[in-house]
PDB file of C-alpha atoms and ligand atoms in Angstrom:
ATOM      1  CA  MET Z   1      82.398 129.462  75.866  1.00  0.00           C
ATOM      2  CA  SER Z   2      81.843 129.920  72.164  1.00  0.00           C
ATOM      3  CA  VAL Z   3      82.771 131.932  69.064  1.00  0.00           C
ATOM      4  CA  THR Z   4      80.448 132.147  65.898  1.00  0.00           C
ATOM      5  CA  GLY Z   5      78.907 128.802  67.013  1.00  0.00           C
ATOM      6  CA  GLU Z   6      82.622 127.175  66.722  1.00  0.00           C
ATOM      7  CA  GLN Z   7      82.968 125.609  70.261  1.00  0.00           C
ATOM      8  CA  LEU Z   8      86.502 126.781  72.028  1.00  0.00           C
ATOM      9  CA  LEU Z   9      88.771 124.943  74.447  1.00  0.00           C
ATOM     10  CA  TRP Z  10      87.146 126.222  77.850  1.00  0.00           C
ATOM     11  CA  SER Z  11      89.728 128.542  79.766  1.00  0.00           C
ATOM     12  CA  ARG Z  12      90.405 127.263  83.488  1.00  0.00           C
ATOM     13  CA  ALA Z  13      88.352 128.816  85.126  1.00  0.00           C
ATOM     14  CA  GLU Z  14      85.456 127.629  83.210  1.00  0.00           C
ATOM     15  CA  PHE Z  15      86.464 124.242  83.713  1.00  0.00           C
ATOM     16  CA  GLU Z  16      87.235 124.195  86.930  1.00  0.00           C
ATOM     17  CA  ASP Z  17      83.886 125.478  87.498  1.00  0.00           C
ATOM     18  CA  ARG Z  18      82.228 122.887  85.044  1.00  0.00           C
ATOM     19  CA  LEU Z  19      84.180 120.283  87.624  1.00  0.00           C
ATOM     20  CA  ARG Z  20      82.958 121.479  90.854  1.00  0.00           C
ATOM     21  CA  ALA Z  21      79.071 121.689  89.433  1.00  0.00           C
ATOM     22  CA  GLN Z  22      79.016 117.912  89.620  1.00  0.00           C
ATOM     23  CA  GLY Z  23      78.876 118.794  93.316  1.00  0.00           C
ATOM     24  CA  LYS Z  24      75.140 118.534  92.503  1.00  0.00           C
ATOM     25  CA  ALA Z  25      75.419 115.276  91.838  1.00  0.00           C
ATOM     26  CA  TYR Z  26      77.982 114.252  95.108  1.00  0.00           C
ATOM     27  CA  HIS Z  27      76.524 111.533  97.183  1.00  0.00           C
ATOM     28  CA  ILE Z  28      76.189 114.472 100.048  1.00  0.00           C
ATOM     29  CA  TYR Z  29      72.788 114.210  98.785  1.00  0.00           C
ATOM     30  CA  HIS Z  30      71.648 110.714  98.937  1.00  0.00           C
ATOM     31  CA  PRO Z  31      69.092 110.468 100.654  1.00  0.00           C
ATOM     32  CA  PHE Z  32      71.033 107.185 102.816  1.00  0.00           C
ATOM     33  CA  ASN Z  33      73.493 110.623 103.553  1.00  0.00           C
ATOM     34  CA  VAL Z  34      70.980 112.336 104.677  1.00  0.00           C
ATOM     35  CA  MET Z  35      69.463 110.492 106.946  1.00  0.00           C
ATOM     36  CA  LEU Z  36      72.437 109.633 108.551  1.00  0.00           C
ATOM     37  CA  ASN Z  37      72.920 113.941 108.813  1.00  0.00           C
ATOM     38  CA  ASP Z  38      69.894 114.184 110.227  1.00  0.00           C
ATOM     39  CA  GLY Z  39      70.139 111.968 113.235  1.00  0.00           C
ATOM     40  CA  SER Z  40      67.054 109.204 111.408  1.00  0.00           C
ATOM     41  CA  ALA Z  41      69.403 106.546 111.048  1.00  0.00           C
ATOM     42  CA  SER Z  42      68.877 103.819 113.296  1.00  0.00           C
ATOM     43  CA  LYS Z  43      71.950 102.323 115.316  1.00  0.00           C
ATOM     44  CA  GLU Z  44      71.831  99.474 112.740  1.00  0.00           C
ATOM     45  CA  GLN Z  45      71.886 101.440 109.789  1.00  0.00           C
ATOM     46  CA  ILE Z  46      75.049 103.491 111.196  1.00  0.00           C
ATOM     47  CA  GLN Z  47      76.349 100.307 112.213  1.00  0.00           C
ATOM     48  CA  GLY Z  48      75.784  99.292 108.366  1.00  0.00           C
ATOM     49  CA  TRP Z  49      77.058 102.140 106.561  1.00  0.00           C
ATOM     50  CA  VAL Z  50      80.516 102.445 108.692  1.00  0.00           C
ATOM     51  CA  ALA Z  51      81.036  98.891 107.808  1.00  0.00           C
ATOM     52  CA  ASN Z  52      80.336  98.860 104.307  1.00  0.00           C
ATOM     53  CA  ARG Z  53      82.338 101.723 103.889  1.00  0.00           C
ATOM     54  CA  PHE Z  54      85.408 100.158 105.956  1.00  0.00           C
ATOM     55  CA  TYR Z  55      85.467  98.304 102.272  1.00  0.00           C
ATOM     56  CA  TYR Z  56      85.766 101.552 100.273  1.00  0.00           C
ATOM     57  CA  GLN Z  57      88.449 102.344 102.408  1.00  0.00           C
ATOM     58  CA  LEU Z  58      90.466 100.064 102.398  1.00  0.00           C
ATOM     59  CA  ALA Z  59      90.476 100.320  98.236  1.00  0.00           C
ATOM     60  CA  ILE Z  60      92.080 103.745  98.443  1.00  0.00           C
ATOM     61  CA  PRO Z  61      95.710 103.083  98.873  1.00  0.00           C
ATOM     62  CA  ILE Z  62      95.274  99.706  96.820  1.00  0.00           C
ATOM     63  CA  LYS Z  63      93.761 102.821  94.420  1.00  0.00           C
ATOM     64  CA  ASP Z  64      96.445 104.995  94.596  1.00  0.00           C
ATOM     65  CA  ALA Z  65      99.149 102.060  94.771  1.00  0.00           C
ATOM     66  CA  ALA Z  66      97.888 101.787  91.168  1.00  0.00           C
ATOM     67  CA  VAL Z  67      97.830 105.321  90.069  1.00  0.00           C
ATOM     68  CA  MET Z  68     101.452 105.148  91.424  1.00  0.00           C
ATOM     69  CA  SER Z  69     102.538 102.339  89.153  1.00  0.00           C
ATOM     70  CA  ASN Z  70     101.233 103.954  86.337  1.00  0.00           C
ATOM     71  CA  CYS Z  71     102.716 107.194  86.618  1.00  0.00           C
ATOM     72  CA  THR Z  72     106.399 107.528  85.587  1.00  0.00           C
ATOM     73  CA  ASP Z  73     106.829 111.000  87.238  1.00  0.00           C
ATOM     74  CA  ARG Z  74     108.778 111.005  90.592  1.00  0.00           C
ATOM     75  CA  ALA Z  75     107.688 114.238  91.571  1.00  0.00           C
ATOM     76  CA  ILE Z  76     103.924 113.236  90.897  1.00  0.00           C
ATOM     77  CA  ARG Z  77     104.775 109.749  92.904  1.00  0.00           C
ATOM     78  CA  ARG Z  78     106.215 112.057  95.662  1.00  0.00           C
ATOM     79  CA  GLU Z  79     103.237 113.836  96.474  1.00  0.00           C
ATOM     80  CA  TRP Z  80     100.970 110.923  95.521  1.00  0.00           C
ATOM     81  CA  VAL Z  81     102.350 108.374  97.809  1.00  0.00           C
ATOM     82  CA  LYS Z  82     101.603 110.702 101.126  1.00  0.00           C
ATOM     83  CA  ARG Z  83      97.555 109.584 100.242  1.00  0.00           C
ATOM     84  CA  LEU Z  84      98.348 105.618  99.983  1.00  0.00           C
ATOM     85  CA  LEU Z  85     100.538 106.229 104.133  1.00  0.00           C
ATOM     86  CA  ASP Z  86      97.577 108.738 105.076  1.00  0.00           C
ATOM     87  CA  HIS Z  87      95.427 105.878 104.875  1.00  0.00           C
ATOM     88  CA  ASP Z  88      97.626 102.607 105.552  1.00  0.00           C
ATOM     89  CA  GLY Z  89      99.946 104.838 108.470  1.00  0.00           C
ATOM     90  CA  CYS Z  90     103.449 104.650 108.739  1.00  0.00           C
ATOM     91  CA  ASP Z  91     106.315 103.965 111.235  1.00  0.00           C
ATOM     92  CA  ILE Z  92     108.510 106.107 109.585  1.00  0.00           C
ATOM     93  CA  PRO Z  93     110.558 108.183 113.346  1.00  0.00           C
ATOM     94  CA  GLY Z  94     108.659 111.207 113.820  1.00  0.00           C
ATOM     95  CA  ALA Z  95     105.746 111.156 111.710  1.00  0.00           C
ATOM     96  CA  GLU Z  96     104.339 107.756 113.257  1.00  0.00           C
ATOM     97  CA  ASP Z  97     100.771 107.557 112.115  1.00  0.00           C
ATOM     98  CA  GLU Z  98      98.243 104.869 112.677  1.00  0.00           C
ATOM     99  CA  GLY Z  99      96.610 105.810 109.759  1.00  0.00           C
ATOM    100  CA  GLY Z 100      93.386 105.894 108.314  1.00  0.00           C
ATOM    101  CA  ILE Z 101      91.834 102.321 108.067  1.00  0.00           C
ATOM    102  CA  GLU Z 102      92.785 101.765 111.883  1.00  0.00           C
ATOM    103  CA  ALA Z 103      90.543 105.182 112.803  1.00  0.00           C
ATOM    104  CA  TRP Z 104      87.994 103.691 110.358  1.00  0.00           C
ATOM    105  CA  ILE Z 105      88.071 100.585 112.613  1.00  0.00           C
ATOM    106  CA  ARG Z 106      88.209 102.606 115.512  1.00  0.00           C
ATOM    107  CA  LEU Z 107      85.115 104.584 114.063  1.00  0.00           C
ATOM    108  CA  GLY Z 108      83.401 101.139 113.786  1.00  0.00           C
ATOM    109  CA  THR Z 109      84.074 100.095 117.618  1.00  0.00           C
ATOM    110  CA  ALA Z 110      83.032 103.349 118.633  1.00  0.00           C
ATOM    111  CA  THR Z 111      79.410 102.721 117.070  1.00  0.00           C
ATOM    112  CA  GLY Z 112      79.408  99.249 118.689  1.00  0.00           C
ATOM    113  CA  LEU Z 113      80.743  96.595 116.108  1.00  0.00           C
ATOM    114  CA  SER Z 114      83.462  94.338 116.854  1.00  0.00           C
ATOM    115  CA  ARG Z 115      86.350  95.145 115.199  1.00  0.00           C
ATOM    116  CA  GLU Z 116      86.510  91.494 113.767  1.00  0.00           C
ATOM    117  CA  GLU Z 117      83.276  92.209 111.911  1.00  0.00           C
ATOM    118  CA  VAL Z 118      84.704  95.513 110.433  1.00  0.00           C
ATOM    119  CA  THR Z 119      87.997  93.603 109.382  1.00  0.00           C
ATOM    120  CA  ASN Z 120      86.352  90.552 108.078  1.00  0.00           C
ATOM    121  CA  LEU Z 121      83.772  92.385 105.675  1.00  0.00           C
ATOM    122  CA  GLN Z 122      81.613  90.126 106.606  1.00  0.00           C
ATOM    123  CA  HIS Z 123      78.344  93.079 106.750  1.00  0.00           C
ATOM    124  CA  VAL Z 124      79.519  94.410 102.843  1.00  0.00           C
ATOM    125  CA  VAL Z 125      76.946  94.205 100.443  1.00  0.00           C
ATOM    126  CA  PRO Z 126      77.110  93.225  97.105  1.00  0.00           C
ATOM    127  CA  GLY Z 127      76.420  96.373  95.342  1.00  0.00           C
ATOM    128  CA  VAL Z 128      79.305  98.344  97.419  1.00  0.00           C
ATOM    129  CA  ARG Z 129      81.905  95.605  96.927  1.00  0.00           C
ATOM    130  CA  PHE Z 130      81.513  96.106  92.618  1.00  0.00           C
ATOM    131  CA  ALA Z 131      81.210  99.838  93.345  1.00  0.00           C
ATOM    132  CA  VAL Z 132      84.434  99.779  94.965  1.00  0.00           C
ATOM    133  CA  ASP Z 133      85.675  97.264  92.513  1.00  0.00           C
ATOM    134  CA  ALA Z 134      85.267  99.390  89.637  1.00  0.00           C
ATOM    135  CA  TYR Z 135      86.703 102.372  90.776  1.00  0.00           C
ATOM    136  CA  VAL Z 136      90.091  99.872  91.874  1.00  0.00           C
ATOM    137  CA  GLU Z 137      89.937  98.728  88.359  1.00  0.00           C
ATOM    138  CA  PHE Z 138      89.137 101.669  86.831  1.00  0.00           C
ATOM    139  CA  ALA Z 139      92.735 102.841  88.309  1.00  0.00           C
ATOM    140  CA  ARG Z 140      95.074  99.782  87.610  1.00  0.00           C
ATOM    141  CA  THR Z 141      93.569  99.978  83.838  1.00  0.00           C
ATOM    142  CA  ARG Z 142      93.079 103.637  83.089  1.00  0.00           C
ATOM    143  CA  PRO Z 143      96.178 106.491  82.638  1.00  0.00           C
ATOM    144  CA  TRP Z 144      96.920 107.606  85.731  1.00  0.00           C
ATOM    145  CA  GLN Z 145      96.083 111.282  84.558  1.00  0.00           C
ATOM    146  CA  GLU Z 146      92.099 109.924  84.482  1.00  0.00           C
ATOM    147  CA  SER Z 147      92.415 108.266  88.546  1.00  0.00           C
ATOM    148  CA  VAL Z 148      93.655 112.288  89.227  1.00  0.00           C
ATOM    149  CA  CYS Z 149      90.637 113.481  88.069  1.00  0.00           C
ATOM    150  CA  ALA Z 150      88.203 110.804  89.225  1.00  0.00           C
ATOM    151  CA  SER Z 151      90.093 111.450  92.706  1.00  0.00           C
ATOM    152  CA  LEU Z 152      88.250 114.688  92.305  1.00  0.00           C
ATOM    153  CA  THR Z 153      85.194 113.893  94.112  1.00  0.00           C
ATOM    154  CA  GLU Z 154      87.096 114.954  97.059  1.00  0.00           C
ATOM    155  CA  LEU Z 155      86.547 118.698  95.709  1.00  0.00           C
ATOM    156  CA  PHE Z 156      83.326 118.210  97.710  1.00  0.00           C
ATOM    157  CA  ALA Z 157      84.693 115.742 100.419  1.00  0.00           C
ATOM    158  CA  PRO Z 158      85.695 118.552 102.794  1.00  0.00           C
ATOM    159  CA  LYS Z 159      81.848 119.659 103.136  1.00  0.00           C
ATOM    160  CA  ILE Z 160      80.427 116.096 103.762  1.00  0.00           C
ATOM    161  CA  HIS Z 161      83.151 115.627 106.635  1.00  0.00           C
ATOM    162  CA  LYS Z 162      82.450 118.418 108.307  1.00  0.00           C
ATOM    163  CA  ALA Z 163      78.442 117.332 108.421  1.00  0.00           C
ATOM    164  CA  ARG Z 164      79.092 114.384 109.866  1.00  0.00           C
ATOM    165  CA  LEU Z 165      81.114 116.319 112.589  1.00  0.00           C
ATOM    166  CA  ALA Z 166      78.430 118.687 113.272  1.00  0.00           C
ATOM    167  CA  THR Z 167      75.675 116.412 113.339  1.00  0.00           C
ATOM    168  CA  TRP Z 168      76.955 112.979 114.638  1.00  0.00           C
ATOM    169  CA  PRO Z 169      77.598 114.080 118.182  1.00  0.00           C
ATOM    170  CA  GLU Z 170      74.103 116.280 118.656  1.00  0.00           C
ATOM    171  CA  HIS Z 171      72.310 113.263 117.465  1.00  0.00           C
ATOM    172  CA  TYR Z 172      74.197 110.401 117.778  1.00  0.00           C
ATOM    173  CA  PRO Z 173      75.154 110.847 121.015  1.00  0.00           C
ATOM    174  CA  TRP Z 174      76.263 107.392 122.008  1.00  0.00           C
ATOM    175  CA  ILE Z 175      79.013 107.153 119.591  1.00  0.00           C
ATOM    176  CA  ASP Z 176      82.530 108.141 121.332  1.00  0.00           C
ATOM    177  CA  SER Z 177      83.694 111.665 120.100  1.00  0.00           C
ATOM    178  CA  GLU Z 178      87.257 109.164 119.690  1.00  0.00           C
ATOM    179  CA  GLY Z 179      85.504 107.504 116.866  1.00  0.00           C
ATOM    180  CA  LEU Z 180      84.894 110.306 114.614  1.00  0.00           C
ATOM    181  CA  THR Z 181      88.705 111.191 114.238  1.00  0.00           C
ATOM    182  CA  TYR Z 182      88.674 109.852 110.787  1.00  0.00           C
ATOM    183  CA  PHE Z 183      86.236 112.421 109.859  1.00  0.00           C
ATOM    184  CA  ARG Z 184      88.327 115.330 110.870  1.00  0.00           C
ATOM    185  CA  ASN Z 185      92.024 113.994 109.818  1.00  0.00           C
ATOM    186  CA  ARG Z 186      89.848 114.088 106.487  1.00  0.00           C
ATOM    187  CA  VAL Z 187      89.431 117.583 106.144  1.00  0.00           C
ATOM    188  CA  THR Z 188      92.993 119.087 105.734  1.00  0.00           C
ATOM    189  CA  GLN Z 189      93.723 115.745 104.189  1.00  0.00           C
ATOM    190  CA  ALA Z 190      91.093 116.121 101.124  1.00  0.00           C
ATOM    191  CA  ARG Z 191      92.091 119.602 101.069  1.00  0.00           C
ATOM    192  CA  ARG Z 192      95.823 118.957 100.040  1.00  0.00           C
ATOM    193  CA  ASP Z 193      94.352 115.771  97.986  1.00  0.00           C
ATOM    194  CA  VAL Z 194      92.287 118.027  95.880  1.00  0.00           C
ATOM    195  CA  GLU Z 195      95.079 121.403  95.478  1.00  0.00           C
ATOM    196  CA  HIS Z 196      96.769 118.801  93.319  1.00  0.00           C
ATOM    197  CA  GLY Z 197      94.724 116.932  92.612  1.00  0.00           C
ATOM    198  CA  LEU Z 198      93.114 119.935  90.502  1.00  0.00           C
ATOM    199  CA  SER Z 199      95.820 121.352  89.227  1.00  0.00           C
ATOM    200  CA  ILE Z 200      96.690 118.262  87.380  1.00  0.00           C
ATOM    201  CA  THR Z 201      93.489 117.564  85.847  1.00  0.00           C
ATOM    202  CA  LEU Z 202      93.817 121.440  84.498  1.00  0.00           C
ATOM    203  CA  ASP Z 203      96.396 120.624  83.347  1.00  0.00           C
ATOM    204  CA  TYR Z 204      96.149 117.297  81.480  1.00  0.00           C
ATOM    205  CA  PHE Z 205      92.692 117.013  80.105  1.00  0.00           C
ATOM    206  CA  ASN Z 206      93.581 119.962  77.550  1.00  0.00           C
ATOM    207  CA  THR Z 207      91.119 120.021  75.196  1.00  0.00           C
ATOM    208  CA  VAL Z 208      87.692 120.341  74.630  1.00  0.00           C
ATOM    209  CA  GLU Z 209      87.435 116.248  73.996  1.00  0.00           C
ATOM    210  CA  LEU Z 210      90.015 115.481  76.905  1.00  0.00           C
ATOM    211  CA  GLN Z 211      87.706 118.137  79.026  1.00  0.00           C
ATOM    212  CA  LYS Z 212      84.479 116.215  78.459  1.00  0.00           C
ATOM    213  CA  ARG Z 213      86.226 113.163  78.939  1.00  0.00           C
ATOM    214  CA  ALA Z 214      87.276 114.408  82.103  1.00  0.00           C
ATOM    215  CA  LEU Z 215      83.737 115.150  83.318  1.00  0.00           C
ATOM    216  CA  ASP Z 216      82.702 111.483  82.473  1.00  0.00           C
ATOM    217  CA  ILE Z 217      85.330 110.722  84.311  1.00  0.00           C
ATOM    218  CA  LEU Z 218      84.391 112.230  87.447  1.00  0.00           C
ATOM    219  CA  ASN Z 219      80.711 111.386  86.667  1.00  0.00           C
ATOM    220  CA  PHE Z 220      81.898 107.593  86.423  1.00  0.00           C
ATOM    221  CA  LYS Z 221      83.441 108.616  90.295  1.00  0.00           C
ATOM    222  CA  LEU Z 222      80.317 109.791  91.289  1.00  0.00           C
ATOM    223  CA  ASP Z 223      78.587 106.672  90.764  1.00  0.00           C
ATOM    224  CA  VAL Z 224      80.683 104.609  91.960  1.00  0.00           C
ATOM    225  CA  LEU Z 225      79.546 106.987  95.381  1.00  0.00           C
ATOM    226  CA  TRP Z 226      76.240 106.721  94.708  1.00  0.00           C
ATOM    227  CA  GLN Z 227      75.704 103.099  93.528  1.00  0.00           C
ATOM    228  CA  MET Z 228      77.505 102.640  97.715  1.00  0.00           C
ATOM    229  CA  ASN Z 229      74.742 104.675  99.018  1.00  0.00           C
ATOM    230  CA  ASP Z 230      71.877 102.983  97.336  1.00  0.00           C
ATOM    231  CA  ALA Z 231      73.347  99.341  98.131  1.00  0.00           C
ATOM    232  CA  MET Z 232      73.045 100.244 101.761  1.00  0.00           C
ATOM    233  CA  ALA Z 233      69.820 101.847 101.280  1.00  0.00           C
ATOM    234  CA  GLN Z 234      68.867  98.609 100.020  1.00  0.00           C
ATOM    235  CA  ARG Z 235      70.015  96.408 102.913  1.00  0.00           C
ATOM    236  CA  TYR Z 236      69.553  98.988 105.542  1.00  0.00           C
ATOM    237  CA  GLY Z 237      66.296 101.050 104.440  1.00  0.00           C
ATOM    238  CA  LEU Z 238      65.387 104.811 104.678  1.00  0.00           C
ATOM    239  CA  PRO Z 239      63.067 106.106 106.607  1.00  0.00           C
ATOM    240  CA  ASN Z 240      60.046 107.087 104.053  1.00  0.00           C
ATOM    241  CA  SER Z 241      61.198 106.583 100.878  1.00  0.00           C
ATOM    242  CA  PRO Z 242      60.262 103.049  99.356  1.00  0.00           C
ATOM    243  CA  ALA Z 243      62.087 103.710  96.008  1.00  0.00           C
ATOM    244  CA  ALA Z 244      65.390 103.408  95.330  1.00  0.00           C
ATOM    245  CA  ALA Z 245      66.867 107.012  95.230  1.00  0.00           C
ATOM    246  CA  GLN Z 246      67.183 109.020  91.484  1.00  0.00           C
ATOM    247  CA  ARG Z 247      71.110 110.665  91.342  1.00  0.00           C
ATOM    248  CA  PRO Z 248      70.260 114.459  90.152  1.00  0.00           C
ATOM    249  CA  ALA Z 249      71.766 114.562  86.747  1.00  0.00           C
ATOM    250  CA  PRO Z 250      75.425 116.947  86.969  1.00  0.00           C
ATOM    251  CA  GLU Z 251      75.896 119.539  84.369  1.00  0.00           C
ATOM    252  CA  GLN Z 252      76.132 117.651  80.815  1.00  0.00           C
ATOM    253  CA  ALA Z 253      79.639 118.187  79.280  1.00  0.00           C
ATOM    254  CA  VAL Z 254      77.570 120.126  76.444  1.00  0.00           C
TER     255      VAL Z 254
HETATM  256  O1  AHQ Y 301      87.472 109.491 103.212  1.00  0.00           O
HETATM  257  C1  AHQ Y 301      88.314 109.262 101.730  1.00  0.00           C
HETATM  258  C2  AHQ Y 301      89.401 109.172 101.656  1.00  0.00           C
HETATM  259  O2  AHQ Y 301      90.223 109.046 101.788  1.00  0.00           O
HETATM  260  C3  AHQ Y 301      89.105 109.712  99.520  1.00  0.00           C
HETATM  261  C4  AHQ Y 301      89.914 109.170  98.965  1.00  0.00           C
HETATM  262  C5  AHQ Y 301      89.584 110.242  97.348  1.00  0.00           C
HETATM  263  C6  AHQ Y 301      89.754 109.311  96.784  1.00  0.00           C
HETATM  264  O3  AHQ Y 301      90.990 108.723  96.031  1.00  0.00           O
HETATM  265  O4  AHQ Y 301      88.657 109.001  95.250  1.00  0.00           O
HETATM  266  N1  AHQ Y 301      87.821 109.948  97.813  1.00  0.00           N
HETATM  267  C7  AHQ Y 301      87.881 109.713  99.534  1.00  0.00           C
HETATM  268  C8  AHQ Y 301      86.358 109.976  99.791  1.00  0.00           C
HETATM  269  C9  AHQ Y 301      86.658 109.994 101.362  1.00  0.00           C
HETATM  270  N2  AHQ Y 301      85.339 109.549 101.768  1.00  0.00           N
HETATM  271  C10 AHQ Y 301      84.282 110.149 101.234  1.00  0.00           C
HETATM  272  C11 AHQ Y 301      83.124 110.057 102.432  1.00  0.00           C
HETATM  273  O5  AHQ Y 301      81.727 110.519 101.942  1.00  0.00           O
HETATM  274  O6  AHQ Y 301      83.086 109.960 103.227  1.00  0.00           O
HETATM  275  C12 AHQ Y 301      84.323 110.808  99.790  1.00  0.00           C
HETATM  276  C13 AHQ Y 301      84.841 110.450  99.279  1.00  0.00           C
HETATM  277  C14 AHQ Y 301      85.158 110.782  97.562  1.00  0.00           C
HETATM  278  O7  AHQ Y 301      84.677 112.059  97.867  1.00  0.00           O
HETATM  279  O8  AHQ Y 301      85.793 110.454  96.558  1.00  0.00           O
END
């Protein structure tokens, strides 16, 4: 939005639109993810993806604990702690939940991996480890509001979880349906996360410079997800695309 050449602050709605426009660079479009959902992945590629993504799943509650440790606002922490419990699970009477990390291990065993080879991280490739560690380090060292913004790649996550639920049973009938529980749970959890995270982001990033920073933060997190797929494609291959995939350039801030 500009008037007489002078760039003004984006309206709240336009800022949200610009964040959502970054979705064109989301890893749902990475050839490795396309391969997983179009049915052309081998059992080894599926197992490799599950085993490598486990490192990311393990990191999420660590990342969320880092966000909370940087956040002095009790009301925000009361909401943010739900993300941590979603993954670590809890045994609060009446709210017992094994958690997403256990559900992901069961996804692994449903693909034929042993619990041991998922949890001992033996399959995790350097590029995945490096990208995930960069995300955790970001959350530990940046203002908590920036980590909230980084989590907004989940704006696009319900679509990717629903795509798996819609395609994997048909393409990979050998994966027990119970193994897909994680994706079923994330559709609603991601929506709740995004509602909270988007509201904080639209409020906090309230100058032109901060709004540009928000787009750069989201682009960093899109890189994290894209790099994980690049590293898995390098290790497990792609059906017919030997060159490393080039991530689509997201909307430029200006
Ligand atoms: O399962 C995922 C998850 O719990 C989270 C938390 C959130 C964050 O805090 O960064 N991002 C995220 C994502 C999950 N699943 C990914 C997938 O493709 O299955 C997507 C990922 C994201 O969009 O950031």
